[in-house]
Each structure stands twice: as structure tokens, then as C-alpha cells.
mmCIF file of C-alpha atoms in Angstrom:
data_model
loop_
_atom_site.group_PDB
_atom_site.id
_atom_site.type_symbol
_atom_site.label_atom_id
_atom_site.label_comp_id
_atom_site.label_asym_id
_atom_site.label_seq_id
_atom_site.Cartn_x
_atom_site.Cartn_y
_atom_site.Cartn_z
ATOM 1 C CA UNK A 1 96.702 114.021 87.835
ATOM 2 C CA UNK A 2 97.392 113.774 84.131
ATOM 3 C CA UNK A 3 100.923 111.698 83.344
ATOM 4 C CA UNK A 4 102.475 111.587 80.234
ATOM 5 C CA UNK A 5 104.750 108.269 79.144
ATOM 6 C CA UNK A 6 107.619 108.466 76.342
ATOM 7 C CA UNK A 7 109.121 105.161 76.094
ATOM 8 C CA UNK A 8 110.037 103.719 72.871
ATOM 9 C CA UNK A 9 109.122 100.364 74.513
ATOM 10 C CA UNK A 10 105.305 99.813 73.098
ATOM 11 C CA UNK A 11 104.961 96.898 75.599
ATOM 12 C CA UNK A 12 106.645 98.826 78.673
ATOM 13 C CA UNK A 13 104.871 101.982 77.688
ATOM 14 C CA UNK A 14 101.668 99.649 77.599
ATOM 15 C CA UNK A 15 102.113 98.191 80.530
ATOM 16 C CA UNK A 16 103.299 101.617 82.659
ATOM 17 C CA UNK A 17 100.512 103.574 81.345
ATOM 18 C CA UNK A 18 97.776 100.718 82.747
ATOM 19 C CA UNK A 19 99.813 100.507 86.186
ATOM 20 C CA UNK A 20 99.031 104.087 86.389
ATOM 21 C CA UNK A 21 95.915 104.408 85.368
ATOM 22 C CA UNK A 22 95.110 101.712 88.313
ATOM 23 C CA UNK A 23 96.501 103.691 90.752
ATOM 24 C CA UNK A 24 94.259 106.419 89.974
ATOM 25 C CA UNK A 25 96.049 108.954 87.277
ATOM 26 C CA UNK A 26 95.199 109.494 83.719
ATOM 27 C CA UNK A 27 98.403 108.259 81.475
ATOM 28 C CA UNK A 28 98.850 108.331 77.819
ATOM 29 C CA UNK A 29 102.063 107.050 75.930
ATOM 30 C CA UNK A 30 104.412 108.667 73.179
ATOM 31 C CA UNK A 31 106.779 106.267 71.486
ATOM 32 C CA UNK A 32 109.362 108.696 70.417
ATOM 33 C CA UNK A 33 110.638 112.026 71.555
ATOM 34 C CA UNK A 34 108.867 114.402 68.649
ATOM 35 C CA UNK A 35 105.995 112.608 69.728
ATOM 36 C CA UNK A 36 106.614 113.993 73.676
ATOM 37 C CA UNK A 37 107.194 117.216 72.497
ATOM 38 C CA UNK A 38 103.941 117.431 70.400
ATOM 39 C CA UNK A 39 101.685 116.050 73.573
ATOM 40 C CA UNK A 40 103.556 118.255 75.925
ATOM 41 C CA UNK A 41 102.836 121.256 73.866
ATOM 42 C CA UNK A 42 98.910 120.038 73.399
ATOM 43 C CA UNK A 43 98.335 119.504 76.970
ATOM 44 C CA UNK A 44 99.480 120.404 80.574
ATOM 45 C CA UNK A 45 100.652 117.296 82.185
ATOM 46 C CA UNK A 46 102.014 117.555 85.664
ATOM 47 C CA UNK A 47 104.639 114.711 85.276
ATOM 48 C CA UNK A 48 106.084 113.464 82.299
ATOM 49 C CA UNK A 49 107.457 109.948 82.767
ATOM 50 C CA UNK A 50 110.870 110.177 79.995
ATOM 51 C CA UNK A 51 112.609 107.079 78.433
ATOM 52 C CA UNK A 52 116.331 109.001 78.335
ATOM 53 C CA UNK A 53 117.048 106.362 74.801
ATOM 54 C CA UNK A 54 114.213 107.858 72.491
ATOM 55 C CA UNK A 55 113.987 107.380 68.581
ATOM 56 C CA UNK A 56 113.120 110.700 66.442
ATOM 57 C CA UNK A 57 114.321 113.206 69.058
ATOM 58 C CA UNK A 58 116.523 111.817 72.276
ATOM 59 C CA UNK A 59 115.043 112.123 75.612
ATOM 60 C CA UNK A 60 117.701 113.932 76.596
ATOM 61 C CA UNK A 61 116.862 117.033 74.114
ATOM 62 C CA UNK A 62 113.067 116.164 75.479
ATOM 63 C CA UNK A 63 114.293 117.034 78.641
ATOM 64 C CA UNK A 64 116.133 120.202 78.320
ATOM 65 C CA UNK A 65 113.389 121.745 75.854
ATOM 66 C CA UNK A 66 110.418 121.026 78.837
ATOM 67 C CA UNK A 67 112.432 121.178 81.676
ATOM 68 C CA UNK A 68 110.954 124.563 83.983
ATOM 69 C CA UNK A 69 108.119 124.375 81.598
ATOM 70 C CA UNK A 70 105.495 123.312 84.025
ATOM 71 C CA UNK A 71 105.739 119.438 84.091
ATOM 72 C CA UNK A 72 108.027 117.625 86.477
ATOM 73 C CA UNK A 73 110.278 115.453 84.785
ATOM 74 C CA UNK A 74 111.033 111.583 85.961
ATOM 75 C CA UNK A 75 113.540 110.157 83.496
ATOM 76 C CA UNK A 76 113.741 106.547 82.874
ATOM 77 C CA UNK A 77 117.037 105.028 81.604
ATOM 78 C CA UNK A 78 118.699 101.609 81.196
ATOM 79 C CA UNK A 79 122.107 103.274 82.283
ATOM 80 C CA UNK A 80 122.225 103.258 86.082
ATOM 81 C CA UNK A 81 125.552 104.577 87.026
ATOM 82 C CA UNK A 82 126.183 107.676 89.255
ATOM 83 C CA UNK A 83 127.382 109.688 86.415
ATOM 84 C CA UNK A 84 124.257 108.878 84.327
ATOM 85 C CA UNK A 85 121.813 109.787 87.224
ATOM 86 C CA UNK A 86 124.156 112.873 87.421
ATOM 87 C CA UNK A 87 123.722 113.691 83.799
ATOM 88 C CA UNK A 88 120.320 113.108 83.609
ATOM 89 C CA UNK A 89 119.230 115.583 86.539
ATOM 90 C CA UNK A 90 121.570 118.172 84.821
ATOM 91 C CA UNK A 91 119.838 118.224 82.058
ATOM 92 C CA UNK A 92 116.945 119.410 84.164
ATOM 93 C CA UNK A 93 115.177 116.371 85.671
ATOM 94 C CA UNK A 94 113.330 116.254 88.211
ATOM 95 C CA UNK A 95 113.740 112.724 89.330
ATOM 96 C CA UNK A 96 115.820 109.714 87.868
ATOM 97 C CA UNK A 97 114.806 105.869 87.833
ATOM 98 C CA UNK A 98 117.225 103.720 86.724
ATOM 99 C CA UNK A 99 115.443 100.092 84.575
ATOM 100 C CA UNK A 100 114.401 97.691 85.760
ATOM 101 C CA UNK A 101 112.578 99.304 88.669
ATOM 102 C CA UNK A 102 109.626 98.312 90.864
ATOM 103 C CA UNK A 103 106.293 99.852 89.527
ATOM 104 C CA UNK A 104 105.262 100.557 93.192
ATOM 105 C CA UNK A 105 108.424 102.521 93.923
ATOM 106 C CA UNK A 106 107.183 104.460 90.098
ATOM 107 C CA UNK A 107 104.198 105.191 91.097
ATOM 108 C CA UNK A 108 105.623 106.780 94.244
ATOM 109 C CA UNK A 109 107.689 109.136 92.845
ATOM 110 C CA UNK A 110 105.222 109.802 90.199
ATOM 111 C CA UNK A 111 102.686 110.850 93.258
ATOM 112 C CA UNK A 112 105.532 113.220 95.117
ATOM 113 C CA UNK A 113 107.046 115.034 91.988
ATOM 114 C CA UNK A 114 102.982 115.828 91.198
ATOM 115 C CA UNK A 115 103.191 117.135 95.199
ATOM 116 C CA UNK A 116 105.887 119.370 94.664
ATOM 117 C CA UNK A 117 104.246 122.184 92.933
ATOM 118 C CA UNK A 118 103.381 124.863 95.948
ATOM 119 C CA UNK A 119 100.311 124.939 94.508
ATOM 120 C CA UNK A 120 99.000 121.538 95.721
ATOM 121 C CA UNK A 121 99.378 121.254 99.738
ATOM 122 C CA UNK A 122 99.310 117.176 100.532
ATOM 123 C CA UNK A 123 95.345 117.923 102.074
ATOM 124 C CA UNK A 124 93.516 120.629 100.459
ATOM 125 C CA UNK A 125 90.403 121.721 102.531
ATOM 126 C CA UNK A 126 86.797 123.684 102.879
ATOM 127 C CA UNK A 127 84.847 123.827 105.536
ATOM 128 C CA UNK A 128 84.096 120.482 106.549
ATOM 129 C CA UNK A 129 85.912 118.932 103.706
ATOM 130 C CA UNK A 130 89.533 117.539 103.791
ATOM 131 C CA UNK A 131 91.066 115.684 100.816
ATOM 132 C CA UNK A 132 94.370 114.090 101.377
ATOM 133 C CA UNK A 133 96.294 113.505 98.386
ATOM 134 C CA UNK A 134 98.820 111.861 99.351
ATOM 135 C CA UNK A 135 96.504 109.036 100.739
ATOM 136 C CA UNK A 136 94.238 109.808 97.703
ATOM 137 C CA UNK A 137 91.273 109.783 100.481
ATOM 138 C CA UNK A 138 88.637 112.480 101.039
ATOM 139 C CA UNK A 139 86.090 113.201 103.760
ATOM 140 C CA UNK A 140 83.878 115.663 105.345
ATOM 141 C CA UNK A 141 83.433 116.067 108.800
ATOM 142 C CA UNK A 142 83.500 112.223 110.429
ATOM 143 C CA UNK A 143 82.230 110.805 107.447
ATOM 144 C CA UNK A 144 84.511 109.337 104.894
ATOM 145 C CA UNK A 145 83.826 109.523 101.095
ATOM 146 C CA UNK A 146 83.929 106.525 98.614
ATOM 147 C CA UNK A 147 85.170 108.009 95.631
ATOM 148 C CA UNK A 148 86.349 106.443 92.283
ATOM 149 C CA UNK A 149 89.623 107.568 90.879
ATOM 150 C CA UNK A 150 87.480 109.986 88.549
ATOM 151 C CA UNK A 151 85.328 111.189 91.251
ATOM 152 C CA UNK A 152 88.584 111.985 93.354
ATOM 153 C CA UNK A 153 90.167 113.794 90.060
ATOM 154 C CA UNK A 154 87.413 116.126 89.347
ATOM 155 C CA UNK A 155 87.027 116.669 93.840
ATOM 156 C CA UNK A 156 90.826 117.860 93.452
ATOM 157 C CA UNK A 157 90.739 119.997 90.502
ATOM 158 C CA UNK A 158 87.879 122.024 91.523
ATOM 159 C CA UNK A 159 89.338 122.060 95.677
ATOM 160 C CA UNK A 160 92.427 123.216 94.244
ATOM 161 C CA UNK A 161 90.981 125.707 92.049
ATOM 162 C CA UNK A 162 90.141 127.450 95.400
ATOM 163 C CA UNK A 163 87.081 129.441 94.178
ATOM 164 C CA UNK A 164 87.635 129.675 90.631
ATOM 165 C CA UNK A 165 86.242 128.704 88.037
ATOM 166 C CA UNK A 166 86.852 125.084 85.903
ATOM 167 C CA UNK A 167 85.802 124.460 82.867
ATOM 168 C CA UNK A 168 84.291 120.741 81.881
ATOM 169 C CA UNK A 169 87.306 120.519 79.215
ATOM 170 C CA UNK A 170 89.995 121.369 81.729
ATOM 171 C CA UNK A 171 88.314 118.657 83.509
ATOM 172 C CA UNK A 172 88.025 116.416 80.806
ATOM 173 C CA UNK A 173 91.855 116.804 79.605
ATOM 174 C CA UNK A 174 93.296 116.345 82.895
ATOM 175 C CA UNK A 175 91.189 113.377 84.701
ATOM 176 C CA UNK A 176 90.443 111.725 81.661
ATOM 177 C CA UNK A 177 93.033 110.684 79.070
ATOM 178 C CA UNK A 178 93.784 111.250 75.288
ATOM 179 C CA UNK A 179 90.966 108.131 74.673
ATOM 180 C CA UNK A 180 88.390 110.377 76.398
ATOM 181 C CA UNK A 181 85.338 111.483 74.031
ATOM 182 C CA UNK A 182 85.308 115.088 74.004
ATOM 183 C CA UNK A 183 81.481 115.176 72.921
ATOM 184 C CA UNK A 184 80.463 112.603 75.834
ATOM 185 C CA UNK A 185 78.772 114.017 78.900
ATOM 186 C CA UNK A 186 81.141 111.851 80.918
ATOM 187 C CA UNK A 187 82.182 115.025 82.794
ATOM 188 C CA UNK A 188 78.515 116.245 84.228
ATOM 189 C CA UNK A 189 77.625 112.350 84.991
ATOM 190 C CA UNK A 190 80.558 111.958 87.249
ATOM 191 C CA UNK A 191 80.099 115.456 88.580
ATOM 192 C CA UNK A 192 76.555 114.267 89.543
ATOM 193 C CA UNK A 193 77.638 111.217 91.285
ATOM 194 C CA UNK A 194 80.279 113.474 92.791
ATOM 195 C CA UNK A 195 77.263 115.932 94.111
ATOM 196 C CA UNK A 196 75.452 113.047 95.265
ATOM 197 C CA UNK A 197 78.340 111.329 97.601
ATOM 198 C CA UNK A 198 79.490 114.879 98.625
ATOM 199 C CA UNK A 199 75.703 115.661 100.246
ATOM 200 C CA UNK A 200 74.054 118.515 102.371
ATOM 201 C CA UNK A 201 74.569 121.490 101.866
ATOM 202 C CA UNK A 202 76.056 121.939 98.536
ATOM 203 C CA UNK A 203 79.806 122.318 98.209
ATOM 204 C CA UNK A 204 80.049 122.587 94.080
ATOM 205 C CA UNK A 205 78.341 125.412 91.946
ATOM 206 C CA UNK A 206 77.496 125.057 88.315
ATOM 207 C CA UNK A 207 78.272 128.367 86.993
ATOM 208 C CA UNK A 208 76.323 128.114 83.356
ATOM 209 C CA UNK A 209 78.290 128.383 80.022
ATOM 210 C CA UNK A 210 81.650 128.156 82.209
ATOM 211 C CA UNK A 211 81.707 125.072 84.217
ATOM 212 C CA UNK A 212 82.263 124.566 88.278
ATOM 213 C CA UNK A 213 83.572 126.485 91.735
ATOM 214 C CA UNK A 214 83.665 125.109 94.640
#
């Protein structure tokens, strides 16, 4: 899951992109609202995480330009009143936490706007293999897989993919984050590790010059 932060708040946008990067996700942070609409444009996040109060172009403008684009909208905003949270999912929000919040309760509603898509049932399956996302936990058959949170990304991309092709950059761009070296092999290491844990017989094809199927 790839999560975009706009919050004016360096220290708060520091601190939310980290939190969510622990729980498995790959964040980056804008500091203004140009800034979100530039990274939106660049690359398909699935929730964008949007300071209402931003500098350069207000979140609220932020909001109406992306909302129905693709990403899910949670807006973040100092002003907690029911005409505010009213406002604010007007404008085309998907979701509305008022500060300060809990980062657990975040992170939660981070995880179900990324599960509303139709797109992404909560346990994608094949064969023998079931990955729950909501639980962020995968097996096959009776045996359950110890993934890292990169492992897990690059398990649900291609699952979800359901037969198709992905390429190593769509990989890269939406497990990884903006920091990510796009000349590394980082992708076809933690593929292999992913081969490894996944076992007998074979569940991920490398098609050559265009990346992996399931």
C-alpha cells in the first residue's frame, strides 16, 4: 500500500510517515498542497493522508482537484466541529480525522479506506494460498508464512494482479517509497526471498523483459 502525507507540520508529517511505515505501508510526506498535487500526479497512491490548513495551495482545493481520481482521501484538520467534518467530506473526502487523534485509530482508517476499492477483497486467494489483508497475514495450505512488510507488499500486488502481468517498477513505486533506489535490485532480492518462503511448486513466474504473474 503506497500512502501519501501532506501536512505542513515537518515534525507531525515526520513522525506519521514513520508510524506508517511500521505498520507495514510505504509513506512519503508533502509539506504544502502544490507539493500534493505534484506527487499525486507522479504516482498512484491509494490513500492520501490531507492536512485540510496547507500553505501554497489549501487542502481543501487538494481535495476537490483529486477527489474520484483514484486515491481515497483521509483529511486531517485541527477544526473538529460537525460542520467542519461536514465540509470536509463535501468537498469529496473520503474519511475525516479531527487533531489530535490516536495514531492506532490512523492507521485503521488508513487500512479500510485502502479496502474499499472493489478491487481488493479483505483475503485474496490461489490455490492453496490465502492472504488476508486486513490481518496483513498470508498462508498456504496449514502452513503460515513469515513475511516482512516488503515481502507481504510485493505477495499482494502480484495476488491482486490476478494473472497479469507486474512490472519491477510498479513494484518498486508502490512497496517501496520515494527514498527507494530505482537502479537497486532491491525488487528481484525480495522477490527471491519471497520465492523461497512461498515453496513447492512455484506460485510466481518471471516473465523476461516484463516482470511477474502469479
Amino acid at each position: 500500500m503506497r500512502v501519501l502525507v501532506a501536512e505542513d507540520h515537518a515534525t507531525l508529517a515526520g513522525r506519521i510517515t514513520q508510524g506508517l511505515r511500521q505498520a507495514g505501508m510505504a509513506a512519503d510526506a508533502v509539506h504544502d498542497g502544490a507539493a500534493a498535487l505534484g506527487a499525486a500526479a507522479q504516482t498512484a497512491y491509494d490513500v492520501i493522508v490531507l492536512d485540510r490548513d496547507l500553505p501554497a495551495v489549501h487542502g481543501d482545493r487538494v481535495c476537490r482537484t483529486l477527489a474520484g481520481s483514484g486515491p481515497r482521501i483521509l483529511m486531517l484538520t485541527a477544526a473538529a466541529g460537525v460542520d467542519d467534518r461536514v465540509d470536509g467530506l463535501e468537498l469529496g473526502a473520503d474519511d475525516y480525522l479531527p487533531k489530535p487523534f490516536a495514531f492506532a485509530e490512523l492507521v485503521a482508517r488508513v487500512r479500510a479506506l485502502a479496502r474499499r476499492a472493489p478491487s481488493a477483497p479483505p483475503v485474496l486467494r490461489r490455490g492453496d494460498l490465502a492472504v488476508d489483508l486486513a490481518r496483513h497475514r498470508a498462508s498456504r495450505g496449514s502452513r503460515p508464512l513469515s513475511l516482512t512488510r516488503k515481502e507481504f507488499g510485493i505477495l499482494e500486488m502480484v495476488l491482486a494482479a490476478d494473472g497479469a502481468v507486474v512490472s519491477a517498477e510498479e513494484l518498486l513505486e508502490h512497496v517501496w517509497d520515494a527514498h527507494a533506489d530505482p537502479f537497486s535490485n532491491i525488487v528481484s532480492v525480495t522477490m527471491a526471498r519471497l520465492r523461497r518462503k512461498l515453496g513447492d511448486p512455484p506460485l510466481i513466474e518471471t516473465v523476461v523483459g516484463k516482470g511477474y504473474r502469479m
